[in-house]
Amino acid sequence: MTPPPSSTLTWAQLRDLRCAELEGAADGWGKASNRADAGRDRIEKQLLNGLRETQRGAAADAAVGRLRQLGQNLQYVYTECGLVRTALNSLAHEMRAQQRALREALDDAEALRFTVHADGSVTYPEAGEGLIDGKPLPGGTASVTASPGLLPPSGLVAPNPNAGKAQDIADRVTKAVRTAAEIDWRFAGILRDLKAEEGLKVPDRTWTDAAGDAAAVRDAARGYLKSGIPLDASPAARKAWWAGLTDEQREEYLAVYPDQIGNLDGIPALVRDTANRDNLQLLIGKLEGQDDEDAETKLAGLREIDRQLSARHRPGEPPMYLLGIGDEGNGRAIVSFGNPDAARNVATYVPGLNTSLDKEFASSDLKRARDTAIGARYYDSSSAAIVWLGYDAPQSPDGIDGLDVMGDKRAEVGGDSFNSFMAGVSATNENEDPHMTAIGHSYGSRTVGAATQQGGGIPGVGDIVLVGSPGVGVNHAEDLGVGEEHVFVGAAENDIVTKLPSERQALAGAVGFAAAGPAGAYILGDVADQGDDALWFGRDPASSAFGARRFQVDEGPELVGAEGFSIDAHSRYFDPDRDAVSANNIALVTAGRQDKVKTEEYR
């Protein structure tokens, strides 16, 4: 945005600008933001929990509703006040840079005994010698140019050596003033837009406006804040960076860049949860302003996650922590049940085919992690389970993209991201020697397999669980890097995904898979000949040749039964109601009680 032609900022005004006063005003907005945050925190952690635990009935439900509304209002106040604070600090930061440039030019003028006029022109004295008479060349005035620094001095005779120096100073003064005027105009527009609608409620459209406000301030604060975020550093280095910030710096990053901080591996879980809960509201507001099927699908998933975060948790149920959220690609969501920084046992579940940020994921996949956490906590209360949707799982059928489920690319890209996440969990866990488990389901098992082959394996992971696997990209359990005795496999007898033929065995099955998913592969390929234990992504993990520990699971419903066609056997492994023995075995591995796992014969 360019400043208006009538801008009257002078270099004297820029020189005398008190940036500390801008920062003082920013501190005031920061205090307002912090008070709103403290009020929201008290509502969510004290008042709502106390009311739910002691009161029942319509009046109590109405009070809960009012408190939730108040909490949302305070969250909005926290966000907007935080944005005003950062906008003012960013303005001061950018103005200081122009003040420094101006002062350096003025200091140079003073040292040379030049005179800088109010309009920015610079008068210089006589100097040098004329080519003809040898007399000093007369002084003059370097004027303000339309393009400072771009027009070289001109003349047919040797110029006064002061002329070029004076022009350089005039250009530097002019450039500093014009840049400061542009900064002032740009931030005036941003601050004008940071205003709330009248009233006591914060409807969805208000969060849509807040999302726009946040985007504008983020863009303006790039030099002030974003450039400091160690995006290319290791998770351990990011943890150290965050620990070294002041409280004020942390507050600003959380207010303006919740999307960056909330999804940055190596940042503590409590901080990520705080940032992502705020970013969740901004994402909902952002997608509310869009009118397309993808936005509606993701909105349904975000709203269901938001509902669960706000819902009353039953006694003994592990609390939720939102460790990642985003709308890129098919969507991102990472949710932990139990604090992964405090827990001795941490399991991370990677979902597979057709998983995306939608209501089904928010209902079913979150439940799998919750059931695993509850089961593990029965054996060791210091346990947490995470569902990690940190990559674009293949979607099928989905035209050409549906063929991705037949390839390794998404698994390899996802495996790299998964390793970064697990390195972050390892860095922030507070226990001396935590026990960590990676769980891969369906194509997610291929992603876990890919992660084991990158950069020395999955950071911190000592056990691997594979369920409903079409192969993991290696032919032996020992190739996964944790020792074959620490690789556990669950494969239901009627799960067709665990019987997908290899490429060599079933070209027809591959064509059927591209057209109709696992069912097409099963029907058109007729499962081919499994005598060599080959699956689509390598040797069958449930075979003796693979060498893992196969644990007991329910066989699941038949592919074709009395109620018709079903692939339900592929989705029951985590459910204690539909496959208690499998869910319990997964919980035992998660809790570090591998000795209690019930095994069964290989295929």
Coordinates of C-alpha atoms in Angstrom, one line a residue:
M1 CA 0.0 0.0 0.0
T2 CA 1.5 3.4 -1.0
P3 CA 1.1 6.5 1.1
P4 CA -1.3 9.2 -0.1
P5 CA 0.2 12.1 -2.1
S6 CA -0.7 14.5 0.7
S7 CA 1.6 12.7 3.2
T8 CA 3.4 15.5 5.2
L9 CA 5.8 13.5 7.3
T10 CA 9.1 15.3 7.6
W11 CA 12.5 14.1 8.6
A12 CA 12.4 16.1 11.8
Q13 CA 9.2 14.3 12.8
L14 CA 10.7 10.9 12.0
R15 CA 13.9 11.9 14.0
D16 CA 11.8 12.9 17.0
L17 CA 9.3 10.0 16.9
R18 CA 9.2 8.2 20.3
C19 CA 9.0 4.6 19.4
A20 CA 9.1 3.7 23.1
E21 CA 5.6 5.3 23.5
L22 CA 4.3 3.0 20.8
E23 CA 5.8 0.1 22.6
G24 CA 4.3 1.3 25.9
A25 CA 0.8 1.4 24.2
A26 CA 1.5 -2.1 22.9
D27 CA 2.3 -3.2 26.5
G28 CA -1.1 -1.9 27.6
W29 CA -2.9 -3.9 24.9
G30 CA -0.8 -6.9 25.9
K31 CA -2.0 -6.6 29.5
A32 CA -5.6 -6.5 28.3
S33 CA -5.0 -9.5 26.2
N34 CA -3.5 -11.4 29.1
R35 CA -6.4 -10.6 31.4
A36 CA -8.8 -11.9 28.8
D37 CA -6.8 -15.0 28.5
A38 CA -6.7 -15.5 32.3
G39 CA -10.4 -15.0 32.5
R40 CA -11.0 -17.6 29.7
D41 CA -8.6 -20.0 31.4
R42 CA -10.5 -19.7 34.7
I43 CA -13.8 -20.3 33.0
E44 CA -12.6 -23.4 31.2
K45 CA -10.5 -25.0 33.9
Q46 CA -12.4 -24.0 37.1
L47 CA -15.9 -22.7 36.6
L48 CA -17.1 -25.0 33.9
N49 CA -15.6 -28.1 35.4
G50 CA -16.9 -27.2 38.9
L51 CA -20.4 -26.5 37.5
R52 CA -20.5 -29.8 35.6
E53 CA -19.3 -31.8 38.5
T54 CA -21.7 -30.4 41.1
Q55 CA -24.9 -29.3 39.2
R56 CA -27.5 -31.0 37.0
G57 CA -30.6 -29.9 35.3
A58 CA -31.8 -27.2 32.8
A59 CA -30.5 -24.3 34.9
A60 CA -27.1 -25.8 35.1
D61 CA -27.1 -26.5 31.3
A62 CA -28.1 -22.8 30.7
A63 CA -25.3 -21.6 33.0
V64 CA -22.8 -23.8 31.1
G65 CA -24.0 -22.3 27.8
R66 CA -23.6 -18.8 29.1
L67 CA -20.1 -19.5 30.5
R68 CA -19.0 -21.0 27.2
Q69 CA -20.2 -17.9 25.4
L70 CA -18.3 -15.7 27.9
G71 CA -15.2 -17.9 27.4
Q72 CA -15.5 -17.5 23.6
N73 CA -15.9 -13.7 24.0
L74 CA -12.8 -13.5 26.1
Q75 CA -10.9 -15.7 23.6
Y76 CA -11.9 -13.1 20.9
V77 CA -10.7 -10.2 23.1
Y78 CA -7.5 -12.1 23.8
T79 CA -6.9 -12.5 20.1
E80 CA -7.8 -9.0 18.9
C81 CA -5.9 -7.3 21.8
G82 CA -2.9 -9.4 21.0
L83 CA -3.1 -8.4 17.4
V84 CA -3.2 -4.7 18.3
R85 CA -0.2 -5.2 20.6
T86 CA 1.9 -6.9 17.8
A87 CA 0.8 -4.3 15.2
L88 CA 2.0 -1.5 17.5
N89 CA 5.3 -3.3 18.3
S90 CA 5.8 -4.1 14.6
L91 CA 5.2 -0.4 13.7
A92 CA 7.8 0.7 16.3
H93 CA 10.2 -2.0 15.0
E94 CA 9.9 -0.8 11.4
M95 CA 10.0 2.9 12.3
R96 CA 13.2 2.4 14.4
A97 CA 14.9 1.0 11.3
Q98 CA 14.1 4.1 9.4
Q99 CA 15.1 6.3 12.3
R100 CA 18.5 4.6 12.3
A101 CA 18.9 5.2 8.5
L102 CA 18.0 8.8 9.0
R103 CA 20.3 9.4 11.9
E104 CA 23.2 7.9 10.1
A105 CA 22.6 10.3 7.1
L106 CA 22.3 13.3 9.5
D107 CA 25.4 12.3 11.3
D108 CA 27.3 12.1 8.0
A109 CA 26.0 15.5 7.1
E110 CA 27.1 17.0 10.4
A111 CA 30.6 15.5 10.1
L112 CA 31.0 17.0 6.6
R113 CA 29.5 20.3 7.8
F114 CA 26.6 20.1 5.3
T115 CA 23.2 21.6 6.0
V116 CA 20.1 19.4 5.7
H117 CA 17.0 21.5 5.0
A118 CA 13.4 20.8 6.1
D119 CA 12.5 19.5 2.6
G120 CA 15.5 17.1 2.7
S121 CA 17.7 19.0 0.3
V122 CA 21.4 19.3 1.4
T123 CA 23.7 22.3 1.0
Y124 CA 27.4 21.7 0.7
P125 CA 30.4 24.1 0.6
E126 CA 33.0 24.8 -2.1
A127 CA 35.7 22.2 -2.6
G128 CA 38.1 20.8 -5.1
E129 CA 39.9 22.6 -7.9
G130 CA 38.6 23.8 -11.3
L131 CA 40.2 22.2 -14.3
I132 CA 41.0 25.6 -15.9
D133 CA 41.7 28.1 -13.2
G134 CA 42.4 25.8 -10.2
K135 CA 40.1 27.7 -8.0
P136 CA 37.8 25.9 -5.5
L137 CA 34.6 24.7 -7.2
P138 CA 31.5 26.5 -5.8
G139 CA 29.2 24.8 -3.3
G140 CA 25.6 24.2 -4.0
T141 CA 22.5 22.3 -2.9
A142 CA 21.6 18.7 -3.7
S143 CA 17.9 18.5 -4.3
V144 CA 15.4 15.8 -3.5
T145 CA 15.0 13.4 -6.4
A146 CA 12.0 11.4 -7.5
S147 CA 14.0 8.1 -7.2
P148 CA 16.5 8.5 -4.4
G149 CA 19.9 6.9 -5.2
L150 CA 19.0 6.0 -8.8
L151 CA 20.2 9.2 -10.5
P152 CA 24.0 9.7 -10.8
P153 CA 25.5 13.2 -10.6
S154 CA 26.0 14.8 -14.0
G155 CA 28.3 17.6 -15.4
L156 CA 30.8 18.2 -18.2
V157 CA 33.6 19.4 -15.9
A158 CA 35.1 17.9 -12.8
P159 CA 32.4 18.3 -10.1
N160 CA 32.7 19.6 -6.6
P161 CA 33.6 16.4 -4.7
N162 CA 31.0 17.4 -2.1
A163 CA 28.2 17.3 -4.6
G164 CA 28.1 13.5 -4.8
K165 CA 28.3 13.1 -1.0
A166 CA 25.5 15.7 -0.5
Q167 CA 23.3 14.0 -3.1
D168 CA 23.8 10.6 -1.4
I169 CA 22.8 12.1 2.0
A170 CA 19.7 13.8 0.5
D171 CA 18.7 10.5 -1.1
R172 CA 19.1 8.6 2.1
V173 CA 17.1 11.2 4.1
T174 CA 14.4 11.2 1.4
K175 CA 14.2 7.4 1.3
A176 CA 14.0 7.0 5.1
V177 CA 11.2 9.6 5.2
R178 CA 9.2 8.1 2.3
T179 CA 9.6 4.6 3.7
A180 CA 8.4 5.7 7.1
A181 CA 5.4 7.4 5.6
E182 CA 4.5 4.2 3.8
I183 CA 4.9 2.2 7.0
D184 CA 2.7 4.7 8.9
W185 CA 0.0 4.6 6.2
R186 CA 0.1 0.8 6.1
F187 CA -0.2 0.3 9.8
A188 CA -2.9 2.9 10.1
G189 CA -5.0 0.8 7.8
I190 CA -4.3 -2.4 9.8
L191 CA -5.1 -0.7 13.1
R192 CA -8.3 0.8 11.7
D193 CA -9.5 -2.7 10.8
L194 CA -8.8 -4.1 14.2
K195 CA -12.2 -3.4 15.7
A196 CA -15.0 -5.5 17.0
E197 CA -18.7 -5.5 16.3
E198 CA -21.0 -4.1 19.0
G199 CA -22.7 -6.6 21.2
L200 CA -22.0 -9.3 23.8
K201 CA -21.8 -12.3 21.4
V202 CA -19.1 -13.5 19.1
P203 CA -20.8 -15.1 16.1
D204 CA -19.0 -17.1 13.4
R205 CA -18.8 -14.1 11.1
T206 CA -16.7 -12.3 13.8
W207 CA -14.2 -15.1 13.7
T208 CA -14.1 -14.7 9.9
D209 CA -13.1 -11.1 10.4
A210 CA -10.6 -12.1 13.1
A211 CA -9.0 -14.5 10.6
G212 CA -8.6 -11.7 8.2
D213 CA -7.2 -9.4 10.9
A214 CA -4.7 -12.1 11.9
A215 CA -3.6 -12.6 8.3
A216 CA -3.0 -8.8 7.9
V217 CA -1.0 -8.5 11.1
R218 CA 1.0 -11.7 10.3
D219 CA 2.0 -10.2 7.0
A220 CA 3.0 -6.9 8.6
A221 CA 4.9 -8.6 11.4
R222 CA 7.1 -10.8 9.2
G223 CA 10.3 -8.8 9.9
Y224 CA 9.4 -8.3 13.5
L225 CA 8.4 -11.8 14.6
K226 CA 8.2 -14.4 11.9
S227 CA 11.8 -14.2 10.8
G228 CA 12.7 -15.2 14.3
I229 CA 10.8 -18.5 14.2
P230 CA 13.4 -21.3 13.7
L231 CA 11.5 -23.2 11.0
D232 CA 14.6 -24.9 9.7
A233 CA 16.0 -25.9 13.1
S234 CA 15.8 -29.3 14.8
P235 CA 13.0 -30.0 17.3
A236 CA 15.5 -29.9 20.1
A237 CA 16.8 -26.5 18.9
R238 CA 13.2 -25.2 18.7
K239 CA 12.6 -26.3 22.3
A240 CA 15.7 -24.3 23.4
W241 CA 14.6 -21.3 21.3
W242 CA 11.2 -21.2 23.0
A243 CA 12.7 -21.7 26.4
G244 CA 15.0 -18.7 25.8
L245 CA 12.1 -16.3 24.9
T246 CA 10.8 -13.8 27.4
D247 CA 7.1 -14.1 28.5
E248 CA 6.2 -11.1 26.4
Q249 CA 7.8 -12.6 23.3
R250 CA 6.0 -15.9 23.8
E251 CA 2.7 -14.0 24.3
E252 CA 3.1 -12.2 21.0
Y253 CA 4.0 -15.4 19.1
L254 CA 1.0 -17.1 20.5
A255 CA -1.3 -14.2 19.6
V256 CA -0.1 -13.6 16.1
Y257 CA 1.3 -16.9 14.9
P258 CA -0.7 -19.6 16.6
D259 CA -0.6 -21.6 13.4
Q260 CA 3.2 -21.6 13.3
I261 CA 3.8 -22.2 17.0
G262 CA 1.0 -24.8 17.3
N263 CA 2.4 -26.9 14.5
L264 CA 6.1 -26.5 15.3
D265 CA 7.7 -29.8 16.4
G266 CA 9.8 -29.3 19.5
I267 CA 7.4 -26.8 21.2
P268 CA 6.0 -28.1 24.5
A269 CA 2.6 -29.8 24.3
L270 CA 0.8 -27.3 26.6
V271 CA 2.0 -24.4 24.4
R272 CA 1.0 -26.2 21.2
D273 CA -2.4 -26.9 22.7
T274 CA -3.0 -23.3 23.7
A275 CA -1.9 -22.1 20.2
N276 CA -3.9 -24.6 18.3
R277 CA -7.1 -24.0 20.2
D278 CA -6.9 -20.3 19.2
N279 CA -5.9 -21.3 15.6
L280 CA -8.9 -23.6 15.5
Q281 CA -11.3 -20.7 15.9
L282 CA -9.4 -18.7 13.3
L283 CA -9.5 -21.7 10.8
I284 CA -13.2 -22.1 11.4
G285 CA -13.7 -18.4 10.7
K286 CA -11.5 -18.6 7.6
L287 CA -13.4 -21.5 6.2
E288 CA -16.8 -20.0 7.1
G289 CA -15.9 -17.3 4.6
Q290 CA -15.5 -19.8 1.8
D291 CA -18.2 -21.5 -0.2
D292 CA -16.9 -24.8 -1.6
E293 CA -17.2 -28.5 -0.8
D294 CA -13.6 -28.8 0.5
A295 CA -14.2 -26.0 3.0
E296 CA -17.5 -27.5 4.2
T297 CA -15.9 -30.9 4.6
K298 CA -13.0 -29.5 6.7
L299 CA -15.4 -27.3 8.7
A300 CA -17.4 -30.3 9.8
G301 CA -14.2 -31.9 11.0
L302 CA -13.0 -28.8 12.8
R303 CA -16.4 -28.2 14.5
E304 CA -16.4 -31.8 15.8
I305 CA -12.9 -31.4 17.2
D306 CA -14.0 -28.1 18.8
R307 CA -17.1 -29.8 20.2
Q308 CA -15.0 -32.6 21.8
L309 CA -12.5 -30.1 23.2
S310 CA -15.3 -28.2 24.9
A311 CA -17.3 -31.3 26.0
R312 CA -17.4 -32.6 29.5
H313 CA -15.0 -35.5 30.0
R314 CA -16.0 -38.5 32.0
P315 CA -14.1 -39.2 35.2
G316 CA -10.9 -41.1 34.5
E317 CA -10.9 -40.2 30.8
P318 CA -7.6 -38.6 29.6
P319 CA -7.8 -34.9 28.7
M320 CA -7.4 -33.8 25.1
Y321 CA -4.4 -31.8 23.8
L322 CA -4.6 -30.3 20.3
L323 CA -1.0 -30.7 19.0
G324 CA -1.6 -29.7 15.4
I325 CA -4.3 -28.3 13.2
G326 CA -4.4 -26.9 9.6
D327 CA -6.3 -26.8 6.4
E328 CA -3.5 -27.5 3.9
G329 CA -3.9 -30.4 1.6
N330 CA -6.5 -32.8 2.9
G331 CA -6.2 -31.2 6.3
R332 CA -4.1 -31.7 9.3
A333 CA -5.0 -32.6 12.9
I334 CA -2.9 -34.1 15.7
V335 CA -4.7 -34.9 18.9
S336 CA -3.3 -36.4 22.1
F337 CA -5.3 -38.0 24.9
G338 CA -3.1 -37.5 27.9
N339 CA -0.2 -35.1 28.1
P340 CA 2.6 -36.6 25.9
D341 CA 5.2 -34.5 27.7
A342 CA 4.4 -35.9 31.1
A343 CA 3.5 -39.5 30.2
R344 CA 6.0 -42.3 30.5
N345 CA 4.3 -44.2 27.7
V346 CA 3.3 -42.4 24.5
A347 CA 1.8 -44.1 21.5
T348 CA 1.2 -42.3 18.2
Y349 CA -1.3 -43.8 15.7
V350 CA -0.9 -43.0 12.0
P351 CA -4.1 -43.5 10.0
G352 CA -4.2 -44.6 6.4
L353 CA -6.4 -44.8 3.2
N354 CA -9.2 -42.2 2.9
T355 CA -8.3 -40.3 6.1
S356 CA -8.7 -36.6 5.8
L357 CA -9.8 -33.7 8.0
D358 CA -13.6 -34.4 8.1
K359 CA -16.3 -35.4 10.5
E360 CA -15.5 -39.1 10.1
F361 CA -11.9 -38.6 11.1
A362 CA -12.9 -36.4 14.1
S363 CA -15.3 -39.0 15.3
S364 CA -13.7 -42.4 14.5
D365 CA -9.9 -41.8 14.4
L366 CA -10.0 -39.6 17.5
K367 CA -11.9 -42.4 19.2
R368 CA -9.2 -44.9 18.3
A369 CA -6.6 -42.8 20.1
R370 CA -8.9 -42.2 23.0
D371 CA -9.7 -45.9 23.4
T372 CA -6.0 -46.8 23.2
A373 CA -5.1 -44.2 25.9
I374 CA -7.9 -45.4 28.2
G375 CA -6.8 -49.0 27.7
A376 CA -3.1 -48.2 28.3
R377 CA -3.9 -46.2 31.4
Y378 CA -5.6 -49.2 32.9
Y379 CA -2.1 -50.8 33.0
D380 CA -0.1 -47.7 33.6
S381 CA -1.7 -44.4 34.4
S382 CA 1.2 -42.5 32.9
S383 CA 0.2 -43.2 29.4
A384 CA -1.0 -41.1 26.4
A385 CA -2.1 -41.9 22.9
I386 CA -2.0 -39.6 19.9
V387 CA -3.7 -39.6 16.5
W388 CA -1.4 -38.1 13.9
L389 CA -2.9 -36.8 10.7
G390 CA 0.2 -34.9 9.7
Y391 CA 0.3 -36.0 6.0
D392 CA -1.9 -36.4 3.0
A393 CA -3.1 -40.0 3.2
P394 CA -4.2 -41.4 -0.2
Q395 CA -7.9 -41.0 -1.1
S396 CA -9.6 -43.7 -3.2
P397 CA -11.4 -43.7 -5.5
D398 CA -10.2 -40.2 -6.5
G399 CA -9.4 -40.3 -10.2
I400 CA -5.7 -40.2 -10.9
D401 CA -4.9 -39.3 -7.3
G402 CA -6.6 -42.5 -6.3
L403 CA -3.6 -44.4 -7.7
D404 CA -1.4 -42.8 -4.9
V405 CA -2.6 -45.6 -2.6
M406 CA -0.7 -48.0 -4.9
G407 CA 2.6 -46.1 -4.6
D408 CA 5.1 -45.1 -2.0
K409 CA 5.4 -41.4 -2.4
R410 CA 2.8 -40.3 0.1
A411 CA 4.2 -42.7 2.6
E412 CA 7.7 -41.4 2.2
V413 CA 6.7 -37.8 2.4
G414 CA 4.5 -38.6 5.4
G415 CA 7.3 -40.7 7.0
D416 CA 9.6 -37.7 7.0
S417 CA 7.0 -35.5 8.7
F418 CA 6.2 -38.2 11.2
N419 CA 9.9 -38.5 12.1
S420 CA 10.0 -34.7 12.7
F421 CA 6.9 -34.9 15.0
M422 CA 8.3 -37.9 17.0
A423 CA 11.6 -36.0 17.4
G424 CA 9.6 -33.2 18.9
V425 CA 7.8 -35.5 21.3
S426 CA 11.1 -37.0 22.3
A427 CA 12.6 -33.6 22.9
T428 CA 9.7 -32.3 25.0
N429 CA 9.0 -35.4 27.1
E430 CA 10.0 -34.8 30.7
N431 CA 10.8 -38.4 31.6
E432 CA 14.4 -39.7 31.5
D433 CA 13.6 -42.7 29.4
P434 CA 10.1 -42.6 28.0
H435 CA 8.6 -45.6 26.2
M436 CA 7.2 -44.7 22.8
T437 CA 5.2 -46.7 20.3
A438 CA 4.4 -46.0 16.6
I439 CA 1.1 -47.5 15.4
G440 CA 0.3 -47.8 11.7
H441 CA -3.1 -48.8 10.4
S442 CA -3.7 -49.6 6.7
Y443 CA -1.6 -47.3 4.5
G444 CA -0.5 -45.7 7.7
S445 CA 1.6 -48.8 8.4
R446 CA 3.4 -48.2 5.1
T447 CA 4.0 -44.6 6.3
V448 CA 5.4 -45.9 9.6
G449 CA 7.6 -48.3 7.6
A450 CA 8.9 -45.5 5.4
A451 CA 9.7 -43.5 8.5
T452 CA 11.9 -46.3 9.9
Q453 CA 14.1 -46.1 6.8
Q454 CA 14.8 -42.4 7.0
G455 CA 17.6 -40.8 9.1
G456 CA 18.2 -43.6 11.5
G457 CA 14.6 -44.6 12.2
I458 CA 11.8 -43.1 14.1
P459 CA 13.1 -40.9 17.0
G460 CA 12.5 -42.3 20.4
V461 CA 10.3 -45.2 19.2
G462 CA 11.0 -48.6 20.8
D463 CA 7.9 -50.5 19.7
I464 CA 6.0 -50.7 16.5
V465 CA 2.4 -51.9 16.0
L466 CA 1.1 -52.7 12.5
V467 CA -2.6 -53.4 12.0
G468 CA -4.6 -53.9 8.8
S469 CA -1.3 -53.6 6.9
P470 CA -0.9 -54.1 3.1
G471 CA 2.9 -54.3 3.8
V472 CA 5.4 -51.8 5.1
G473 CA 8.0 -51.6 2.4
V474 CA 10.5 -54.0 4.0
N475 CA 10.5 -57.8 4.1
H476 CA 11.7 -58.5 7.6
A477 CA 10.7 -57.1 11.0
E478 CA 14.3 -56.6 11.9
D479 CA 14.6 -54.0 9.1
L480 CA 12.3 -51.6 11.0
G481 CA 15.1 -50.8 13.4
V482 CA 13.6 -51.7 16.8
G483 CA 14.3 -55.4 16.9
E484 CA 11.9 -58.0 15.6
E485 CA 10.7 -58.8 19.1
H486 CA 9.4 -55.2 19.3
V487 CA 7.3 -55.3 16.1
F488 CA 3.7 -56.4 16.7
V489 CA 1.2 -57.2 14.0
G490 CA -2.5 -57.6 14.0
A491 CA -4.2 -59.0 10.9
A492 CA -7.9 -60.1 11.0
E493 CA -8.7 -63.1 9.0
N494 CA -11.4 -61.3 7.0
D495 CA -9.5 -58.1 6.5
I496 CA -8.9 -58.0 2.7
V497 CA -6.3 -55.2 3.0
T498 CA -4.0 -57.6 4.7
K499 CA -4.3 -60.0 1.7
L500 CA -3.8 -57.6 -1.2
P501 CA -1.7 -59.3 -3.8
S502 CA 1.7 -58.1 -5.0
E503 CA 2.1 -56.3 -8.3
R504 CA 3.5 -59.3 -9.9
Q505 CA 0.7 -61.5 -8.7
A506 CA -2.3 -59.3 -9.5
L507 CA -2.2 -56.7 -12.3
A508 CA -5.9 -57.2 -12.6
G509 CA -6.2 -56.6 -8.9
A510 CA -4.3 -53.3 -9.3
V511 CA -6.7 -52.2 -11.9
G512 CA -9.6 -53.1 -9.7
F513 CA -8.0 -51.3 -6.8
A514 CA -7.7 -48.0 -8.8
A515 CA -11.3 -48.3 -9.8
A516 CA -12.9 -49.4 -6.5
G517 CA -10.4 -49.5 -3.7
P518 CA -9.5 -52.6 -1.7
A519 CA -12.7 -54.3 -2.6
G520 CA -11.9 -54.1 -6.3
A521 CA -8.5 -55.5 -5.8
Y522 CA -9.9 -58.4 -3.8
I523 CA -12.6 -59.2 -6.3
L524 CA -10.8 -58.7 -9.6
G525 CA -7.5 -60.0 -8.4
D526 CA -9.1 -62.9 -6.5
V527 CA -6.3 -62.5 -3.9
A528 CA -4.1 -64.4 -6.4
D529 CA -1.5 -66.9 -5.0
Q530 CA -0.2 -65.9 -1.5
G531 CA 2.3 -68.8 -1.3
D532 CA 5.3 -66.5 -1.2
D533 CA 3.8 -64.2 1.5
A534 CA 4.0 -61.2 -0.9
L535 CA 1.7 -58.3 -0.4
W536 CA 1.4 -55.0 -2.3
F537 CA 4.1 -53.3 -0.2
G538 CA 6.4 -56.2 0.5
R539 CA 6.2 -59.4 2.6
D540 CA 3.0 -60.0 4.7
P541 CA 3.8 -58.6 8.2
A542 CA 1.6 -61.5 9.6
S543 CA 3.8 -64.2 8.0
S544 CA 6.5 -66.2 9.8
A545 CA 9.0 -65.1 7.2
F546 CA 8.5 -61.5 8.2
G547 CA 9.4 -62.4 11.8
A548 CA 7.2 -60.0 13.9
R549 CA 5.1 -61.0 16.9
R550 CA 1.6 -61.6 15.6
F551 CA -1.0 -60.8 18.2
Q552 CA -4.6 -62.1 18.6
V553 CA -7.4 -60.2 16.9
D554 CA -11.0 -61.0 16.1
E555 CA -11.4 -62.5 12.6
G556 CA -14.0 -59.8 11.8
P557 CA -17.1 -60.1 9.6
E558 CA -16.8 -61.9 6.3
L559 CA -16.4 -60.0 3.1
V560 CA -19.7 -61.2 1.8
G561 CA -22.2 -62.2 4.5
A562 CA -25.9 -62.3 5.2
E563 CA -26.0 -58.5 5.3
G564 CA -24.2 -58.1 2.0
F565 CA -20.7 -56.8 1.2
S566 CA -18.5 -55.5 4.1
I567 CA -14.9 -54.5 4.7
D568 CA -15.6 -53.8 8.4
A569 CA -13.0 -56.3 9.5
H570 CA -10.4 -53.6 8.4
S571 CA -11.6 -51.0 10.9
R572 CA -12.2 -52.9 14.2
Y573 CA -8.7 -53.3 15.7
F574 CA -8.8 -50.4 18.1
D575 CA -12.4 -50.8 19.3
P576 CA -12.8 -52.5 22.7
D577 CA -16.5 -53.2 22.0
R578 CA -16.1 -54.8 18.6
D579 CA -12.6 -56.4 19.0
A580 CA -11.7 -56.4 22.7
V581 CA -8.7 -58.7 22.4
S582 CA -7.1 -56.6 19.7
A583 CA -7.7 -53.3 21.5
N584 CA -6.3 -54.8 24.7
N585 CA -3.2 -56.0 23.0
I586 CA -2.5 -52.6 21.5
A587 CA -3.1 -51.1 24.9
L588 CA -0.6 -53.5 26.5
V589 CA 2.1 -52.6 24.0
T590 CA 1.4 -48.9 24.5
A591 CA 1.7 -49.3 28.3
G592 CA 5.0 -51.2 28.0
R593 CA 3.5 -54.5 29.0
Q594 CA 4.5 -56.4 25.9
D595 CA 5.0 -59.6 28.0
K596 CA 1.2 -59.8 28.5
V597 CA 0.4 -59.6 24.7
K598 CA -1.6 -62.6 23.5
T599 CA 0.0 -64.0 20.4
E600 CA -1.4 -66.2 17.6
E601 CA 0.1 -68.4 14.8
Y602 CA 1.5 -66.8 11.7
R603 CA -0.2 -67.1 8.4

